[in-house]
Every structure is written in structure tokens, then in C-alpha cells.
mmCIF file of C-alpha atoms in Angstrom:
data_model
loop_
_atom_site.group_PDB
_atom_site.id
_atom_site.type_symbol
_atom_site.label_atom_id
_atom_site.label_comp_id
_atom_site.label_asym_id
_atom_site.label_seq_id
_atom_site.Cartn_x
_atom_site.Cartn_y
_atom_site.Cartn_z
ATOM 1 C CA GLN A 1289 12.040 77.325 217.880
ATOM 2 C CA VAL A 1290 8.780 78.769 218.100
ATOM 3 C CA GLN A 1291 5.416 77.196 217.296
ATOM 4 C CA LEU A 1292 2.295 78.599 216.440
ATOM 5 C CA VAL A 1293 -1.207 77.272 216.518
ATOM 6 C CA GLU A 1294 -4.183 79.108 214.731
ATOM 7 C CA SER A 1295 -8.037 78.957 215.624
ATOM 8 C CA GLY A 1296 -10.987 80.613 214.831
ATOM 9 C CA GLY A 1297 -11.636 79.823 211.117
ATOM 10 C CA GLY A 1298 -15.004 78.745 210.100
ATOM 11 C CA LEU A 1299 -18.057 79.597 207.828
ATOM 12 C CA VAL A 1300 -19.568 82.927 207.541
ATOM 13 C CA GLN A 1301 -21.715 84.651 205.107
ATOM 14 C CA THR A 1302 -21.011 86.888 202.708
ATOM 15 C CA GLY A 1303 -20.813 90.715 204.708
ATOM 16 C CA GLY A 1304 -19.913 88.907 207.968
ATOM 17 C CA SER A 1305 -16.992 89.038 210.546
ATOM 18 C CA LEU A 1306 -14.491 86.406 212.039
ATOM 19 C CA ARG A 1307 -11.621 86.653 214.501
ATOM 20 C CA LEU A 1308 -8.824 83.997 213.615
ATOM 21 C CA SER A 1309 -6.352 83.934 216.756
ATOM 22 C CA CYS A 1310 -2.356 82.816 216.497
ATOM 23 C CA ALA A 1311 -1.008 81.248 219.994
ATOM 24 C CA VAL A 1312 2.604 81.528 220.114
ATOM 25 C CA SER A 1313 5.221 79.519 222.331
ATOM 26 C CA GLY A 1314 8.854 79.271 222.414
ATOM 27 C CA SER A 1315 11.329 81.447 221.525
ATOM 28 C CA ILE A 1316 9.370 84.246 221.381
ATOM 29 C CA PHE A 1317 11.792 87.098 222.290
ATOM 30 C CA SER A 1318 13.533 86.252 218.928
ATOM 31 C CA ILE A 1319 10.354 87.360 216.949
ATOM 32 C CA THR A 1320 10.765 90.411 214.921
ATOM 33 C CA ALA A 1321 7.482 90.397 212.948
ATOM 34 C CA MET A 1322 4.037 88.150 213.115
ATOM 35 C CA ASP A 1323 2.454 87.772 209.480
ATOM 36 C CA TRP A 1324 -0.894 86.478 208.379
ATOM 37 C CA TYR A 1325 -1.101 84.903 205.108
ATOM 38 C CA ARG A 1326 -3.607 82.897 203.119
ATOM 39 C CA GLN A 1327 -3.674 80.582 200.267
ATOM 40 C CA ILE A 1328 -6.255 79.381 198.047
ATOM 41 C CA PRO A 1329 -5.666 75.671 196.363
ATOM 42 C CA GLY A 1330 -3.623 76.130 193.416
ATOM 43 C CA LYS A 1331 -2.305 79.913 194.100
ATOM 44 C CA GLN A 1332 0.554 80.631 196.438
ATOM 45 C CA ARG A 1333 0.025 81.640 199.690
ATOM 46 C CA GLU A 1334 -0.450 85.419 199.846
ATOM 47 C CA LEU A 1335 0.264 88.264 202.617
ATOM 48 C CA VAL A 1336 -2.732 89.763 204.460
ATOM 49 C CA ALA A 1337 -1.227 91.555 207.409
ATOM 50 C CA LEU A 1338 1.714 92.109 209.068
ATOM 51 C CA ILE A 1339 2.635 93.405 212.915
ATOM 52 C CA THR A 1340 6.080 94.152 213.479
ATOM 53 C CA SER A 1341 7.787 94.082 217.312
ATOM 54 C CA ASP A 1342 6.856 97.841 217.783
ATOM 55 C CA GLY A 1343 3.319 97.535 216.882
ATOM 56 C CA THR A 1344 3.445 98.552 213.055
ATOM 57 C CA THR A 1345 0.811 97.261 210.797
ATOM 58 C CA ASN A 1346 0.799 96.458 207.288
ATOM 59 C CA TYR A 1347 -2.011 95.440 204.830
ATOM 60 C CA PRO A 1348 -2.333 94.538 201.212
ATOM 61 C CA ASP A 1349 -5.121 96.785 199.277
ATOM 62 C CA SER A 1350 -7.014 93.600 199.167
ATOM 63 C CA VAL A 1351 -7.897 93.698 202.621
ATOM 64 C CA LYS A 1352 -6.935 97.094 203.567
ATOM 65 C CA GLY A 1353 -9.779 98.449 205.606
ATOM 66 C CA ARG A 1354 -11.510 95.263 206.205
ATOM 67 C CA PHE A 1355 -8.699 93.212 207.871
ATOM 68 C CA THR A 1356 -7.217 94.368 211.435
ATOM 69 C CA THR A 1357 -4.256 92.576 213.006
ATOM 70 C CA SER A 1358 -3.226 92.951 216.704
ATOM 71 C CA ARG A 1359 -0.879 91.449 219.359
ATOM 72 C CA ASP A 1360 -1.531 90.863 222.866
ATOM 73 C CA ASN A 1361 1.949 90.084 224.339
ATOM 74 C CA ALA A 1362 1.257 89.161 227.925
ATOM 75 C CA LYS A 1363 -1.070 86.560 226.535
ATOM 76 C CA ASN A 1364 1.763 85.922 223.654
ATOM 77 C CA MET A 1365 -1.593 85.835 220.964
ATOM 78 C CA VAL A 1366 -1.806 87.553 217.442
ATOM 79 C CA TYR A 1367 -5.028 88.136 216.155
ATOM 80 C CA LEU A 1368 -6.426 88.702 212.804
ATOM 81 C CA GLU A 1369 -9.946 90.548 212.833
ATOM 82 C CA MET A 1370 -11.812 90.102 209.293
ATOM 83 C CA ASN A 1371 -14.796 92.312 208.816
ATOM 84 C CA SER A 1372 -17.077 92.671 205.510
ATOM 85 C CA LEU A 1373 -15.582 89.253 204.006
ATOM 86 C CA LYS A 1374 -16.256 88.316 200.419
ATOM 87 C CA PRO A 1375 -16.285 84.990 198.960
ATOM 88 C CA GLU A 1376 -12.947 85.885 197.394
ATOM 89 C CA ASP A 1377 -11.576 85.521 200.823
ATOM 90 C CA THR A 1378 -12.039 81.930 201.046
ATOM 91 C CA ALA A 1379 -8.889 80.555 201.843
ATOM 92 C CA VAL A 1380 -6.530 78.431 204.697
ATOM 93 C CA TYR A 1381 -4.803 81.204 207.026
ATOM 94 C CA TYR A 1382 -1.895 81.011 208.229
ATOM 95 C CA CYS A 1383 -0.005 82.875 211.273
ATOM 96 C CA PHE A 1384 3.901 83.495 210.382
ATOM 97 C CA ALA A 1385 6.565 84.124 212.606
ATOM 98 C CA GLU A 1386 9.928 86.084 211.299
ATOM 99 C CA SER A 1387 13.097 85.548 213.610
ATOM 100 C CA GLY A 1388 15.812 86.883 211.771
ATOM 101 C CA ASP A 1389 16.819 84.465 209.033
ATOM 102 C CA LEU A 1390 14.495 81.905 210.615
ATOM 103 C CA HIS A 1391 10.503 81.458 209.520
ATOM 104 C CA TYR A 1392 7.754 79.513 211.194
ATOM 105 C CA TRP A 1393 4.302 78.421 210.508
ATOM 106 C CA GLY A 1394 1.203 77.160 211.945
ATOM 107 C CA GLN A 1395 -0.950 74.888 210.590
ATOM 108 C CA GLY A 1396 -3.489 76.616 209.018
ATOM 109 C CA THR A 1397 -7.139 77.253 209.652
ATOM 110 C CA GLN A 1398 -9.869 77.208 207.085
ATOM 111 C CA VAL A 1399 -12.220 80.320 206.230
ATOM 112 C CA THR A 1400 -15.312 79.932 204.240
ATOM 113 C CA VAL A 1401 -17.111 82.790 203.057
ATOM 114 C CA SER A 1402 -20.542 81.715 201.001
ATOM 115 C CA SER A 1403 -22.330 83.829 198.919
#
């Protein structure tokens, strides 16, 4: 089992920045990748960042150059640094862990970008 707890969401103006944190606990050794997703009401969850166990990252074009994910293995933390935020980035952001065929989700944290 893996437990994920996000924090760091909030309200920010257009062009501002936020850093989301995800505290990871449980069977950490089994995790192969950590992802960040976001979901707007009425829409499917969208992958916004991925970091593998060897540190490889990947981002969709919608956030590339603005979002950066990182991990601190010593602290069992994963981060999502979001810069140049836009109103369309408003969503609930979720931390996600891949462990073979098992997937784990955090509870989500709301990010609201005002215009």
C-alpha cells in the first residue's frame, strides 16, 4: 500500500506561481513513477507531469516550460512547481503513484488562478 497526501494548493493571480507537495508513505520501494494529474469539473483527469524512479520527467505541451516536477527521495516527497499560471490551469491537482499494476491517488488539492 502507498499513501499520498497533497498540499500547497490555493488561490493565485494570473502569472503567479505555486508549489504543490506530495508526501509519500507506505511501500515506497515498489513505486516506479510518480505523476501529477489535474481535473476540471466535468472533464477527465489530465496528466500534467511525470517523474520516474531514475528522475526522467515528461510533460504535456500545455504545461511544458511552466511546470516542473521533482522528487526528494530522502524526504519521500514529490513536488510540482507551477509558474506563469493561467486561468485555464484552475483545477484539482492529484498526486498519483504507479507500482506495477497498482495505482494510488492522493485526495487532491484545489488550485485556482484568477484572471
